[in-house]
XYZ file of C-alpha atoms in Angstrom:
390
model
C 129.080 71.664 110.389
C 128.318 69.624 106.974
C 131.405 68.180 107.220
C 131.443 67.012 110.459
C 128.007 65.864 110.667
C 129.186 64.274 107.398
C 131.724 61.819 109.645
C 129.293 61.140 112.548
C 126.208 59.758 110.201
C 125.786 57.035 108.100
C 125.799 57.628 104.389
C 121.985 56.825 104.639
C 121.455 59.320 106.959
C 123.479 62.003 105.601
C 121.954 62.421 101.986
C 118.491 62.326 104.104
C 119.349 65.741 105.039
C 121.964 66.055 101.875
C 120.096 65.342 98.853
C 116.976 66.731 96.561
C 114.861 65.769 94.027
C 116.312 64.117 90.772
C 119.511 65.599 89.657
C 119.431 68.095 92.319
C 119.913 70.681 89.959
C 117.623 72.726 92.328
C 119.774 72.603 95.097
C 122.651 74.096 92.974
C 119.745 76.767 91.321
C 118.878 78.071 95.327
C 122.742 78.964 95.926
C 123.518 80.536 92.394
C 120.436 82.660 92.813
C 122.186 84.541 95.403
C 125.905 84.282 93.829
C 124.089 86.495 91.171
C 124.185 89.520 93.596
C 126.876 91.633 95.475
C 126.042 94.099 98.122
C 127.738 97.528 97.444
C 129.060 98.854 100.453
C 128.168 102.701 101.599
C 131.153 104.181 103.429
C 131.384 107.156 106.133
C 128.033 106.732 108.041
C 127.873 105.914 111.443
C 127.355 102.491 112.003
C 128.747 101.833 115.727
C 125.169 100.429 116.575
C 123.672 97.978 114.530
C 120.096 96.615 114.906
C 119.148 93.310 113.584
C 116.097 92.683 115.207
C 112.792 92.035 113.473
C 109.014 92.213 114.165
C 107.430 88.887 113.294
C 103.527 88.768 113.767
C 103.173 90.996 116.955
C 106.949 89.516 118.612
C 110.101 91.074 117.990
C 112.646 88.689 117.624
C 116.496 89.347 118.184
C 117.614 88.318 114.585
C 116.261 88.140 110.911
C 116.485 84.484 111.274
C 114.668 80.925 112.166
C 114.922 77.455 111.515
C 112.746 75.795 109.281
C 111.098 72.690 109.564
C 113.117 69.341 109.310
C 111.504 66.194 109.748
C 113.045 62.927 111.360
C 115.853 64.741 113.344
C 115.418 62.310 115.735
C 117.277 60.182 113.836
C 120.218 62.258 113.563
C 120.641 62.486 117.024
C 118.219 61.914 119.850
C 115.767 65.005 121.136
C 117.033 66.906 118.018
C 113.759 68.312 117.626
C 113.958 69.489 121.363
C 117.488 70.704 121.169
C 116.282 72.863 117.965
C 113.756 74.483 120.273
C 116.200 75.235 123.156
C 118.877 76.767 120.607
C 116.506 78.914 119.047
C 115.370 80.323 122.469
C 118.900 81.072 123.419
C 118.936 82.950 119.921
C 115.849 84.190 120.057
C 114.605 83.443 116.716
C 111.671 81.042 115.596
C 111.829 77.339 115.379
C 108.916 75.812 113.084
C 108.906 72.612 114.278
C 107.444 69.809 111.509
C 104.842 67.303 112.268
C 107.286 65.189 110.849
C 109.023 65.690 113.742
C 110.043 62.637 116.020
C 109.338 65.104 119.169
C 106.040 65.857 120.165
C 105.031 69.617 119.205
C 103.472 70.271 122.932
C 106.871 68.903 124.371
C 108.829 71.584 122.047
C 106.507 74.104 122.892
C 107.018 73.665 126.620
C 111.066 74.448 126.060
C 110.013 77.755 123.935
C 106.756 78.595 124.306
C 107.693 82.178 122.121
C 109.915 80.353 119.804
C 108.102 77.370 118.699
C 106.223 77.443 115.388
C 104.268 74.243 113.971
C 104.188 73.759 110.559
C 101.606 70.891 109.551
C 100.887 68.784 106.272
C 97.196 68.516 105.491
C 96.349 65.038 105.520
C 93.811 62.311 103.632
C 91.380 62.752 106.404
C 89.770 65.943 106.977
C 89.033 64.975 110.990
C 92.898 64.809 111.526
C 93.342 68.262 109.765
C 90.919 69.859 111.995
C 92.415 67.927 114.911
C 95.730 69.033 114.441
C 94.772 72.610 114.121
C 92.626 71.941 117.737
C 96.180 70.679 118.937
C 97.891 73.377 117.699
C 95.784 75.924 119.252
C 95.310 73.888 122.467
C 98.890 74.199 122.906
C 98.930 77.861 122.421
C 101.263 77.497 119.357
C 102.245 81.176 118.156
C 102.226 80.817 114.289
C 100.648 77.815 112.344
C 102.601 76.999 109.185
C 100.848 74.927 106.358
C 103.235 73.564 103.866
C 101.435 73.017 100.657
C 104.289 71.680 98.279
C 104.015 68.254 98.795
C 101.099 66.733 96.581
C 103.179 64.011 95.994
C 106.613 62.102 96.978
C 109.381 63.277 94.958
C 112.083 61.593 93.683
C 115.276 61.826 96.032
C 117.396 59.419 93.982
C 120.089 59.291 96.992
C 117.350 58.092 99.610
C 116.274 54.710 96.978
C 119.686 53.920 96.477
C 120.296 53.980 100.314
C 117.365 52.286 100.669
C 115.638 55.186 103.044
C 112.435 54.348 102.055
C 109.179 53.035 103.965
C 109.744 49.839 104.514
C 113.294 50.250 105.178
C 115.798 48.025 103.625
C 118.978 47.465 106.274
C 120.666 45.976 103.412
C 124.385 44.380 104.206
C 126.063 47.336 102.118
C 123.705 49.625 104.764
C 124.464 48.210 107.468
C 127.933 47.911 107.173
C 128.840 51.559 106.051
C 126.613 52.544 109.550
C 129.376 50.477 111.498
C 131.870 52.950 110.546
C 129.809 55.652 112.430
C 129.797 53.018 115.737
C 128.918 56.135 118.084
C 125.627 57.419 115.793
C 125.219 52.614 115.539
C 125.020 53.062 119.543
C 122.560 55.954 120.040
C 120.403 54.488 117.253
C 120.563 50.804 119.470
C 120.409 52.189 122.746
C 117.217 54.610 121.870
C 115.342 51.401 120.381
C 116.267 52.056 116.591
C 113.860 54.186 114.176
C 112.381 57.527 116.229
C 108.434 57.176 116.783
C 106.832 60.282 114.823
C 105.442 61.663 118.301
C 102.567 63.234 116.773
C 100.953 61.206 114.518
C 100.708 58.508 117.765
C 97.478 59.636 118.644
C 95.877 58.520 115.529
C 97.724 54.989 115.664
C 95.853 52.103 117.343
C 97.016 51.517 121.020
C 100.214 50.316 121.197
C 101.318 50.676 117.471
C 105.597 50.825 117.409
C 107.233 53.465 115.513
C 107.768 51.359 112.384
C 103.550 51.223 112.736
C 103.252 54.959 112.961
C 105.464 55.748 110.272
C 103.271 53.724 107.639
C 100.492 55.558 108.553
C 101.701 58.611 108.745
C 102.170 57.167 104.645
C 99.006 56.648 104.031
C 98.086 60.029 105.121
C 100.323 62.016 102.902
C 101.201 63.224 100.757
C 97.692 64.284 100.157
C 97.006 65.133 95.978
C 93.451 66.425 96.711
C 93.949 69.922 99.259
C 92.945 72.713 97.562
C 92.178 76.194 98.427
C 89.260 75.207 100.023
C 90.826 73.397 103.146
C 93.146 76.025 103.039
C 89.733 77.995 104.180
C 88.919 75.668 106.395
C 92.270 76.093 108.663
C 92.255 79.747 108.383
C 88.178 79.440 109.468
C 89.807 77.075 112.657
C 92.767 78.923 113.155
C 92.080 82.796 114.861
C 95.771 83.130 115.228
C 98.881 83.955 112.392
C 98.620 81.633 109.525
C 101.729 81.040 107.462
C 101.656 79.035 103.885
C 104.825 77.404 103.267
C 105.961 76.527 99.826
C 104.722 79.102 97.076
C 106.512 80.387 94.520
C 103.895 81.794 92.307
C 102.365 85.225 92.673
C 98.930 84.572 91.656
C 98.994 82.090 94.431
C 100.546 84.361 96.733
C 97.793 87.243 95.586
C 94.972 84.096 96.639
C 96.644 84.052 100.148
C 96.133 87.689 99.969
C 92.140 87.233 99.612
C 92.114 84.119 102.038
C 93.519 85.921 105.231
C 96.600 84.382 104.878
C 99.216 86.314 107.528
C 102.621 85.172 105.657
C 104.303 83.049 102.832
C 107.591 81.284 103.276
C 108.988 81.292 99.825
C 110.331 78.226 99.482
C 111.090 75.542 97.041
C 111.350 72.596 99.979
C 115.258 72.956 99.723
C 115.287 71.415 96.201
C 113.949 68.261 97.707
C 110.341 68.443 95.534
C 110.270 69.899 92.062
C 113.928 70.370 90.481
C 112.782 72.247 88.151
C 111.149 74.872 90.441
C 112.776 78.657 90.402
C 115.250 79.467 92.842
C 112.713 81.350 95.736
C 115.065 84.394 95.726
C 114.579 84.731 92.006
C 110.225 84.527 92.831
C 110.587 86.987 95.788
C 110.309 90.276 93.818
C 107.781 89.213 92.272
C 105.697 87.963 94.839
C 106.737 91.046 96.751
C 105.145 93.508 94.107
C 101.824 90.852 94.407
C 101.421 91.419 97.999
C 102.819 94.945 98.995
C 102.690 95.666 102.220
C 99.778 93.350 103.033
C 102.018 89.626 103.786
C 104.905 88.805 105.813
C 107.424 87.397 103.130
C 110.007 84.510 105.006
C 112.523 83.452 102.387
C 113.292 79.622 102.575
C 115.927 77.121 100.548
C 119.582 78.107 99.888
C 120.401 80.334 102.681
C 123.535 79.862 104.168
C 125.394 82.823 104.889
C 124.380 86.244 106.574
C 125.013 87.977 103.218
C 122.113 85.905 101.883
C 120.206 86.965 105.095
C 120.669 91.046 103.403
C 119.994 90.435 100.045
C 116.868 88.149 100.426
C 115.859 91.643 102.579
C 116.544 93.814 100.343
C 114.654 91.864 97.289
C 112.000 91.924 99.874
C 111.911 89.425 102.657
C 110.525 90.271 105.615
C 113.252 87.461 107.144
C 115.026 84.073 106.202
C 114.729 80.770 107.448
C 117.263 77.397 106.940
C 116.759 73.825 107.699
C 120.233 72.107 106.614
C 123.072 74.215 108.417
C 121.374 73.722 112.069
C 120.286 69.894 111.267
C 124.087 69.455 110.469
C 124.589 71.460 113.495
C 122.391 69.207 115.813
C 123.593 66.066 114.396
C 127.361 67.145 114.825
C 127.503 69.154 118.116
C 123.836 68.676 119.782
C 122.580 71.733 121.135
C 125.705 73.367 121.533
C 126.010 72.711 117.736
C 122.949 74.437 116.144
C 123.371 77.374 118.978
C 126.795 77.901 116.839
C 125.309 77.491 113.732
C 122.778 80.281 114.339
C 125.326 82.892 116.276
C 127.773 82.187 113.125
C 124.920 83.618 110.960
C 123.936 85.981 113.406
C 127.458 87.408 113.372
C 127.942 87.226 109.707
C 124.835 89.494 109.285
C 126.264 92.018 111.853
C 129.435 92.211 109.867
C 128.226 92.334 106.399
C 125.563 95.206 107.784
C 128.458 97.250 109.128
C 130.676 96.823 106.160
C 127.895 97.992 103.935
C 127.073 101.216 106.069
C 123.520 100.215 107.460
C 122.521 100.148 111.185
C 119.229 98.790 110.607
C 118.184 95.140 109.078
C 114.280 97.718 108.494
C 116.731 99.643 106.197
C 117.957 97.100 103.684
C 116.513 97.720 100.234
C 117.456 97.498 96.373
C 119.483 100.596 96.874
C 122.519 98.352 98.227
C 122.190 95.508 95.555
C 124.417 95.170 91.931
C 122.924 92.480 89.903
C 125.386 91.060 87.563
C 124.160 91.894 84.441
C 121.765 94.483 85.293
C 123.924 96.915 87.587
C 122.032 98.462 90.558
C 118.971 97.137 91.834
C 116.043 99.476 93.055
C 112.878 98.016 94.940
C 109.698 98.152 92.513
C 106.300 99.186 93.063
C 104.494 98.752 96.510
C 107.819 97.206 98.178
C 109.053 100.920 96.887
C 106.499 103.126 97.901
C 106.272 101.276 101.958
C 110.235 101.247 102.172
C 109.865 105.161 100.965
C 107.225 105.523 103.406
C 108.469 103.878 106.618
């Protein structure tokens, strides 16, 4: 899918979904993390039904598996943000749709009502926070996400040398790489050119163009000043799940604890922030033994195989989420595309939970990791005593 959405995009849309922060040495960090563990294989148990399913803040969904957030997909390809939606309601897994997105959340949540997640950046202005979270609940949106790991724009290198940047810079070298792409060159002309950023309209003036939108959704964030306390303030607005995207401490993780917070994606924004942030897998333990049994634990950044899906399980994820394989997907193959990209992980995790003797995703623990360098794994603490339990 990387490959071919590789040949249908320009080079400056590409490393948009491509790149991270700096030197990327992050993105390389969230894929050795789980090179680091094999899965040792029990033999002679009856495994001719396997159950992958998982229970996800009062909804069983059909696999340990969603697709996180990914802003702009418009760009890619037209309705992406709507195709994402429809191919994660034929999968049955969640879809956390960003505000970023070029789609309009209530649009997305009319295709998947069950499915359809929104994650939200808090903004400069408090009366936008508090109207988004009216939206959200309006809409009858299943499970707000907050991402809190943007406080400031970091530096993907790959977007200022392609000159993806705010305002854009169509240089010739730009524009003439994008003619080698002439089918991506004709959606982009034939759909009016940059996406509008559906749902940050409302707080344009009348009329404003997507270029218009997109500079204010600038000024807005990144926003250096949220704290804790507008943290309180959303969970105060918000009577349904609340999800906190983007820590990787477990003090922090402990604070969600005391807040009310429902769940933490564990995430490191794919590498795109902080390239010197921990790998998430290597935080999850940890942030496991803060929390117990008391947070649902969604693993983001690095995943891309269902072996990654059953060891970020057994190091304690409640399930896993990935943003580059279906954007590649959608920008390659549509909807068609990311439906593939989430059966081939689907499928993987079948596979990899029948080769290892388990018939339940539930039943995944340290018992069936080897860490290189430390043999056998075990789970720790209250992670232990709940999978002992259950």
């Amino acid at each position: 899918m990387r490959r071919m959405a590789r040949r249908k995009l320009p080079r400056i849309a590409f490393d948009f979904i491509d790149g991270g922060a700096d030197g990327e040495l992050c993105l390389q960090r969230n894929r050795a993390a789980f090179e680091r563990y094999c899965l040792v294989p029990r033999y002679l148990r009856d495994v001719s039904r396997r159950d992958q399913s998982v229970e996800l803040f009062g909804r069983r969904y059909a696999s340990p598996i969603g697709i996180s957030p990914t802003g702009l997909a418009g760009l890619f390809r037209p309705d992406a943000d709507l195709m994402l939606a429809a191919a994660a309601r034929s999968a049955d897994v969640p879809f956390l749709l960003s505000s970023a997105s070029n789609a309009a959340w209530e649009d997305a949540i009319a295709i998947a009502p069950d499915h359809v997640w929104f994650q939200m950046y808090c903004t400069r202005d408090e009366h936008i926070n508090d109207d988004l979270v009216r939206r959200a609940r309006e809409a009858r949106t299943r499970v707000l996400v907050v991402s809190v790991d943007v406080p400031v724009n970091s530096n993907r290198e790959r977007n200022r040398r392609n000159g993806f940047s705010r305002p854009f810079r169509m240089t010739a070298g730009v524009v003439l790489e994008a003619l080698g792409h002439p089918a991506w060159v004709l959606r982009y002309l034939r759909t009016g050119g940059i996406p509008m950023m559906q749902n940050w309209k409302p707080y344009a003036k009348t009329g404003a163009d997507a270029a218009s939108v997109a500079d204010l959704y600038g000024t807005l964030t990144p926003a250096p000043m949220i704290t804790w306390r507008h943290m309180q303030r959303i969970r105060q607005n918000w009577t349904g799940p609340l999800v906190i995207k983007g820590l990787l401490h477990p003090e922090d993780a402990r604070q969600a604890v005391r807040l009310g917070v429902d769940g933490i994606v564990v995430s490191n924004h794919g590498g795109r922030q902080l390239d010197a942030a921990p790998a998430p897998l290597d935080m999850l333990p940890a942030i496991r033994e803060a929390v117990g049994d008391r947070m649902t634990l969604i693993l983001d950044s690095g995943v891309r195989r269902g072996s990654d899906v059953a060891i970020a399980r057994a190091l304690g994820a409640s399930s896993t989420i990935f943003g580059r394989p279906t954007l590649y997907a959608v920008a390659a193959g549509g909807q068609a595309g990311a439906e593939r990209a989430l059966q081939i992980v689907r499928n993987e995790l079948d596979m990899v939970m029948t080769q290892i003797g388990c018939e339940s995703y539930q039943e995944l623990d340290g018992s069936y990791l080897w860490a290189a360098g430390h043999g056998m794994s075990q789970p720790q603490g209250e992670y232990a005593r709940r999978l002992a339990s259950a």
